[in-house]
Coordinates of N, CA and C in Angstrom, one line a residue:
M24 N -25.1 -57.1 -1.8 CA -25.1 -55.7 -2.1 C -23.7 -55.2 -1.9
K25 N -23.0 -55.6 -0.8 CA -21.6 -55.2 -0.6 C -20.7 -55.6 -1.7
Y26 N -21.0 -56.8 -2.2 CA -20.2 -57.4 -3.3 C -20.3 -56.5 -4.6
L27 N -21.6 -56.1 -4.9 CA -21.8 -55.3 -6.1 C -21.2 -53.9 -5.9
L28 N -21.3 -53.3 -4.7 CA -20.6 -52.0 -4.5 C -19.1 -52.2 -4.6
F29 N -18.5 -53.2 -4.1 CA -17.1 -53.5 -4.2 C -16.7 -53.6 -5.7
M30 N -17.5 -54.4 -6.4 CA -17.1 -54.6 -7.9 C -17.2 -53.3 -8.6
L31 N -18.2 -52.5 -8.4 CA -18.4 -51.2 -9.1 C -17.2 -50.3 -8.7
L32 N -16.8 -50.2 -7.4 CA -15.7 -49.4 -7.0 C -14.4 -49.9 -7.7
G33 N -14.2 -51.2 -7.7 CA -13.0 -51.8 -8.3 C -12.9 -51.5 -9.8
T34 N -14.1 -51.6 -10.5 CA -14.1 -51.3 -11.9 C -13.8 -49.8 -12.2
G35 N -14.4 -48.9 -11.3 CA -14.1 -47.5 -11.5 C -12.6 -47.2 -11.3
L36 N -12.0 -47.8 -10.4 CA -10.5 -47.6 -10.2 C -9.7 -48.1 -11.3
T37 N -10.2 -49.3 -11.9 CA -9.5 -49.8 -13.1 C -9.6 -48.9 -14.3
F38 N -10.8 -48.3 -14.5 CA -11.0 -47.4 -15.6 C -10.1 -46.1 -15.4
G39 N -10.1 -45.7 -14.1 CA -9.3 -44.5 -13.8 C -7.8 -44.7 -14.1
A40 N -7.3 -45.9 -13.6 CA -5.9 -46.2 -13.9 C -5.6 -46.4 -15.3
S41 N -6.6 -46.9 -16.1 CA -6.4 -47.1 -17.5 C -6.3 -45.7 -18.2
A42 N -7.2 -44.8 -17.8 CA -7.2 -43.5 -18.4 C -5.9 -42.8 -18.1
Q43 N -5.4 -42.9 -16.8 CA -4.1 -42.4 -16.4 C -3.0 -42.9 -17.2
N44 N -3.0 -44.2 -17.5 CA -2.0 -44.8 -18.3 C -2.0 -44.3 -19.7
R45 N -3.2 -44.2 -20.3 CA -3.3 -43.6 -21.7 C -2.8 -42.2 -21.7
D46 N -3.1 -41.4 -20.7 CA -2.6 -40.0 -20.7 C -1.0 -40.0 -20.6
S47 N -0.5 -40.9 -19.7 CA 1.0 -41.0 -19.6 C 1.6 -41.3 -20.9
V48 N 1.0 -42.3 -21.6 CA 1.6 -42.7 -22.9 C 1.5 -41.5 -23.9
A49 N 0.4 -40.8 -23.9 CA 0.2 -39.6 -24.8 C 1.2 -38.5 -24.4
V50 N 1.5 -38.3 -23.2 CA 2.5 -37.3 -22.8 C 3.9 -37.7 -23.2
V51 N 4.3 -39.0 -23.1 CA 5.5 -39.5 -23.7 C 5.6 -39.2 -25.2
A52 N 4.5 -39.4 -25.9 CA 4.5 -39.1 -27.3 C 4.7 -37.6 -27.6
A53 N 4.1 -36.8 -26.7 CA 4.2 -35.3 -26.9 C 5.6 -34.8 -26.6
V54 N 6.3 -35.4 -25.6 CA 7.7 -35.1 -25.4 C 8.5 -35.5 -26.6
E55 N 8.3 -36.6 -27.2 CA 9.0 -37.1 -28.4 C 8.7 -36.1 -29.5
Q56 N 7.5 -35.7 -29.7 CA 7.1 -34.8 -30.7 C 7.9 -33.5 -30.5
L57 N 8.0 -33.0 -29.3 CA 8.8 -31.8 -29.0 C 10.2 -32.0 -29.4
R58 N 10.8 -33.1 -28.9 CA 12.2 -33.4 -29.2 C 12.5 -33.4 -30.7
T59 N 11.7 -34.1 -31.4 CA 11.9 -34.2 -32.9 C 11.7 -32.8 -33.6
A60 N 10.7 -32.1 -33.1 CA 10.5 -30.8 -33.7 C 11.7 -29.8 -33.5
M61 N 12.3 -29.9 -32.3 CA 13.4 -29.1 -31.9 C 14.6 -29.4 -32.8
I62 N 14.9 -30.7 -33.0 CA 16.0 -31.1 -33.8 C 15.8 -30.7 -35.3
N63 N 14.6 -30.9 -35.8 CA 14.3 -30.6 -37.2 C 14.0 -29.1 -37.4
G64 N 13.8 -28.3 -36.4 CA 13.5 -26.9 -36.5 C 12.2 -26.7 -37.3
N65 N 11.3 -27.7 -37.1 CA 10.0 -27.6 -37.8 C 9.0 -26.7 -37.2
E66 N 8.8 -25.5 -37.9 CA 8.0 -24.5 -37.3 C 6.5 -24.9 -37.1
E67 N 6.0 -25.7 -38.0 CA 4.6 -26.1 -37.9 C 4.5 -27.1 -36.6
A68 N 5.4 -28.0 -36.5 CA 5.4 -28.9 -35.4 C 5.6 -28.2 -34.1
L69 N 6.5 -27.2 -34.0 CA 6.7 -26.5 -32.8 C 5.5 -25.7 -32.4
N70 N 4.8 -25.1 -33.4 CA 3.6 -24.4 -33.1 C 2.5 -25.3 -32.6
A71 N 2.5 -26.5 -33.1 CA 1.4 -27.5 -32.7 C 1.6 -28.0 -31.3
I72 N 2.9 -28.1 -30.8 CA 3.1 -28.7 -29.5 C 3.1 -27.7 -28.4
A73 N 3.3 -26.4 -28.8 CA 3.4 -25.3 -27.8 C 2.1 -24.7 -27.5
S74 N 1.8 -24.5 -26.3 CA 0.6 -23.7 -25.9 C 0.8 -22.3 -26.2
D75 N -0.3 -21.6 -26.6 CA -0.2 -20.1 -26.8 C 0.2 -19.4 -25.6
Q76 N 0.1 -19.9 -24.4 CA 0.5 -19.3 -23.2 C 1.9 -19.8 -22.7
L77 N 2.7 -20.4 -23.6 CA 3.9 -20.9 -23.2 C 4.9 -20.0 -22.5
S78 N 5.5 -20.5 -21.4 CA 6.5 -19.8 -20.7 C 7.7 -20.8 -20.8
Y79 N 8.8 -20.4 -21.5 CA 9.9 -21.3 -21.8 C 11.2 -20.7 -21.2
G80 N 11.6 -21.3 -20.1 CA 12.7 -20.8 -19.3 C 14.0 -21.5 -19.7
H81 N 15.0 -20.7 -19.9 CA 16.4 -21.2 -20.2 C 17.2 -21.3 -18.9
S82 N 18.3 -22.1 -19.0 CA 19.1 -22.3 -17.8 C 19.8 -21.0 -17.4
G83 N 20.0 -20.1 -18.3 CA 20.7 -18.8 -18.0 C 19.7 -17.7 -17.5
G84 N 18.4 -18.1 -17.3 CA 17.5 -17.1 -16.7 C 16.6 -16.5 -17.7
H85 N 16.9 -16.5 -19.0 CA 16.0 -15.9 -20.0 C 14.7 -16.7 -20.2
V86 N 13.6 -15.9 -20.3 CA 12.3 -16.6 -20.4 C 11.7 -16.1 -21.7
E87 N 11.1 -17.0 -22.5 CA 10.5 -16.7 -23.8 C 9.0 -17.1 -23.8
G88 N 8.3 -16.5 -24.7 CA 6.9 -16.9 -25.0 C 6.9 -17.8 -26.2
K89 N 5.8 -18.2 -26.6 CA 5.7 -19.1 -27.7 C 6.3 -18.6 -29.0
T90 N 6.0 -17.4 -29.4 CA 6.5 -16.8 -30.6 C 8.0 -16.8 -30.7
E91 N 8.7 -16.3 -29.6 CA 10.1 -16.3 -29.5 C 10.7 -17.7 -29.5
F92 N 10.1 -18.6 -28.8 CA 10.6 -20.0 -28.8 C 10.6 -20.6 -30.2
V93 N 9.5 -20.5 -30.8 CA 9.3 -21.1 -32.2 C 10.2 -20.5 -33.2
T94 N 10.3 -19.1 -33.1 CA 11.2 -18.4 -34.1 C 12.7 -18.8 -33.9
K95 N 13.2 -18.8 -32.7 CA 14.6 -19.2 -32.4 C 14.9 -20.6 -32.9
I96 N 14.1 -21.5 -32.7 CA 14.3 -22.9 -33.1 C 14.2 -23.0 -34.6
S97 N 13.1 -22.5 -35.2 CA 12.8 -22.7 -36.6 C 13.8 -21.9 -37.5
S98 N 14.3 -20.8 -37.0 CA 15.3 -20.0 -37.8 C 16.7 -20.6 -37.7
G99 N 16.9 -21.5 -36.8 CA 18.3 -22.0 -36.6 C 19.2 -21.2 -35.7
K100 N 18.6 -20.1 -35.2 CA 19.4 -19.3 -34.2 C 19.8 -20.2 -33.0
S101 N 18.8 -21.0 -32.6 CA 19.1 -22.0 -31.6 C 18.9 -23.3 -32.3
D102 N 20.1 -24.0 -32.5 CA 20.1 -25.2 -33.4 C 20.5 -26.4 -32.6
F103 N 19.6 -27.3 -32.4 CA 19.8 -28.6 -31.8 C 20.2 -29.6 -32.9
V104 N 21.4 -30.1 -32.8 CA 21.8 -31.2 -33.8 C 21.3 -32.5 -33.3
T105 N 21.5 -32.8 -32.0 CA 20.9 -34.0 -31.4 C 20.4 -33.7 -30.0
I106 N 19.4 -34.4 -29.6 CA 18.8 -34.3 -28.2 C 18.6 -35.7 -27.7
E107 N 19.2 -36.1 -26.6 CA 19.0 -37.3 -26.0 C 18.3 -37.1 -24.6
I108 N 17.3 -37.8 -24.3 CA 16.6 -37.7 -23.0 C 16.8 -38.9 -22.2
S109 N 17.1 -38.7 -20.9 CA 17.2 -39.8 -20.0 C 16.6 -39.5 -18.6
E110 N 16.4 -40.4 -17.8 CA 15.9 -40.3 -16.4 C 14.6 -39.5 -16.4
Q111 N 13.7 -39.9 -17.3 CA 12.4 -39.2 -17.5 C 11.4 -39.8 -16.5
S112 N 10.7 -38.8 -15.9 CA 9.5 -39.2 -15.0 C 8.4 -38.3 -15.4
I113 N 7.2 -38.9 -15.3 CA 5.9 -38.2 -15.7 C 4.9 -38.4 -14.6
L114 N 4.3 -37.3 -14.2 CA 3.2 -37.3 -13.3 C 2.0 -36.6 -14.0
V115 N 0.9 -37.4 -14.1 CA -0.3 -36.8 -14.7 C -1.3 -36.6 -13.6
S116 N -1.9 -35.4 -13.6 CA -2.9 -35.0 -12.6 C -4.0 -34.3 -13.4
G117 N -5.1 -35.0 -13.7 CA -6.1 -34.4 -14.5 C -5.7 -34.0 -15.8
K118 N -5.8 -32.7 -16.2 CA -5.4 -32.2 -17.5 C -4.0 -31.6 -17.5
T119 N -3.2 -31.9 -16.4 CA -1.9 -31.3 -16.3 C -0.9 -32.5 -16.1
A120 N 0.3 -32.4 -16.8 CA 1.3 -33.4 -16.7 C 2.6 -32.7 -16.4
I121 N 3.4 -33.2 -15.4 CA 4.7 -32.7 -15.1 C 5.7 -33.7 -15.5
V122 N 6.6 -33.3 -16.3 CA 7.7 -34.2 -16.9 C 9.0 -33.6 -16.4
R123 N 9.8 -34.5 -15.9 CA 11.2 -34.2 -15.6 C 12.1 -35.1 -16.3
H124 N 13.3 -34.6 -16.8 CA 14.3 -35.5 -17.4 C 15.6 -34.7 -17.5
T125 N 16.6 -35.5 -17.9 CA 17.9 -35.0 -18.2 C 18.0 -34.9 -19.7
L126 N 18.5 -33.7 -20.2 CA 18.6 -33.5 -21.7 C 20.1 -33.4 -22.0
N127 N 20.6 -34.2 -22.8 CA 22.0 -34.1 -23.4 C 21.9 -33.8 -24.8
A128 N 22.5 -32.7 -25.3 CA 22.4 -32.3 -26.7 C 23.7 -31.8 -27.3
T129 N 23.8 -31.9 -28.6 CA 24.8 -31.2 -29.3 C 24.1 -30.1 -30.0
T130 N 24.7 -28.9 -30.1 CA 24.1 -27.8 -30.7 C 25.1 -27.2 -31.7
N131 N 24.5 -26.3 -32.5 CA 25.3 -25.6 -33.5 C 24.8 -24.2 -33.7
D132 N 24.6 -23.5 -32.5 CA 24.0 -22.1 -32.5 C 24.9 -21.1 -33.2
G133 N 24.4 -20.5 -34.3 CA 25.2 -19.6 -35.0 C 26.5 -20.1 -35.6
G134 N 26.5 -21.4 -36.0 CA 27.7 -22.0 -36.5 C 28.7 -22.4 -35.5
K135 N 28.4 -22.3 -34.2 CA 29.3 -22.6 -33.1 C 28.9 -23.9 -32.4
P136 N 29.6 -25.0 -32.7 CA 29.3 -26.2 -32.0 C 29.3 -26.2 -30.5
G137 N 28.4 -26.9 -29.9 CA 28.4 -26.9 -28.4 C 27.8 -28.2 -27.9
I138 N 28.0 -28.4 -26.6 CA 27.4 -29.6 -25.9 C 26.6 -29.0 -24.7
V139 N 25.4 -29.5 -24.5 CA 24.5 -29.0 -23.5 C 24.1 -30.2 -22.6
K140 N 24.1 -30.1 -21.3 CA 23.6 -31.1 -20.4 C 22.7 -30.3 -19.4
L141 N 21.4 -30.6 -19.4 CA 20.5 -29.8 -18.6 C 19.5 -30.7 -17.9
K142 N 19.0 -30.3 -16.8 CA 17.8 -30.9 -16.1 C 16.6 -30.1 -16.6
I143 N 15.6 -30.7 -17.0 CA 14.4 -30.1 -17.6 C 13.2 -30.4 -16.8
L144 N 12.4 -29.4 -16.6 CA 11.0 -29.5 -16.0 C 10.1 -29.0 -17.1
L145 N 9.2 -29.9 -17.6 CA 8.1 -29.5 -18.5 C 6.8 -29.6 -17.9
V146 N 5.9 -28.7 -18.2 CA 4.5 -28.8 -17.8 C 3.7 -28.8 -19.0
F147 N 2.9 -29.9 -19.2 CA 2.0 -30.0 -20.3 C 0.6 -29.9 -19.8
Q148 N -0.3 -29.3 -20.7 CA -1.7 -29.2 -20.3 C -2.5 -29.7 -21.5
K149 N -3.5 -30.5 -21.2 CA -4.4 -31.0 -22.2 C -5.3 -30.0 -22.7
E150 N -5.2 -29.6 -24.0 CA -6.0 -28.6 -24.6 C -6.7 -29.2 -25.8
K151 N -8.1 -29.3 -25.8 CA -8.9 -29.9 -26.8 C -8.4 -31.2 -27.2
G152 N -8.1 -32.0 -26.2 CA -7.7 -33.4 -26.4 C -6.2 -33.7 -26.7
N153 N -5.4 -32.6 -26.9 CA -4.0 -32.7 -27.2 C -3.2 -32.2 -26.0
W154 N -2.0 -32.8 -25.8 CA -1.1 -32.4 -24.8 C -0.2 -31.3 -25.3
K155 N -0.2 -30.1 -24.7 CA 0.5 -28.9 -25.2 C 1.5 -28.5 -24.1
M156 N 2.7 -28.1 -24.5 CA 3.7 -27.6 -23.6 C 3.3 -26.3 -23.1
L157 N 3.0 -26.2 -21.8 CA 2.6 -24.9 -21.2 C 3.8 -24.2 -20.6
A158 N 4.7 -24.9 -20.0 CA 5.9 -24.3 -19.4 C 7.1 -25.3 -19.5
R159 N 8.3 -24.6 -19.5 CA 9.5 -25.4 -19.5 C 10.5 -24.6 -18.7
Q160 N 11.3 -25.3 -17.9 CA 12.4 -24.6 -17.1 C 13.6 -25.5 -17.2
A161 N 14.7 -25.0 -17.5 CA 16.0 -25.7 -17.6 C 16.9 -25.2 -16.5
V162 N 17.7 -26.1 -16.0 CA 18.8 -25.8 -15.1 C 20.0 -26.5 -15.5
K163 N 21.2 -25.9 -15.3 CA 22.4 -26.6 -15.7 C 22.7 -27.8 -14.8
S164 N 23.1 -28.9 -15.5 CA 23.3 -30.1 -14.8 C 24.8 -30.3 -14.4

């Protein structure tokens, strides 16, 4: 009996770890979807990855909602030419994921070239089976 209980417990932990791993892989894919959508300025992709309740914080203190975030990127007002992500860590807890990374980017906001290096905190929430960016906060690196 103890053996059966031990096996069932071990199997449950294995399935839990497997689900955790699947979610981590899906969050990595969501971060990549966000990165690509920001470079391409793809309005449809930006709307798809952002939660309707998005709180998007800039390193200068300005905070935007979903509509302002999508409009700025898709209009080219905020123009990312390249975005490189490094030092990424992901923690998944239920339907919430916390992502931290360093973002190095080249920009061309309003025709003015620039270089950006930021530390980023992203919060993703699983909504109807998809990981959506719920919050983002940047600080200068």
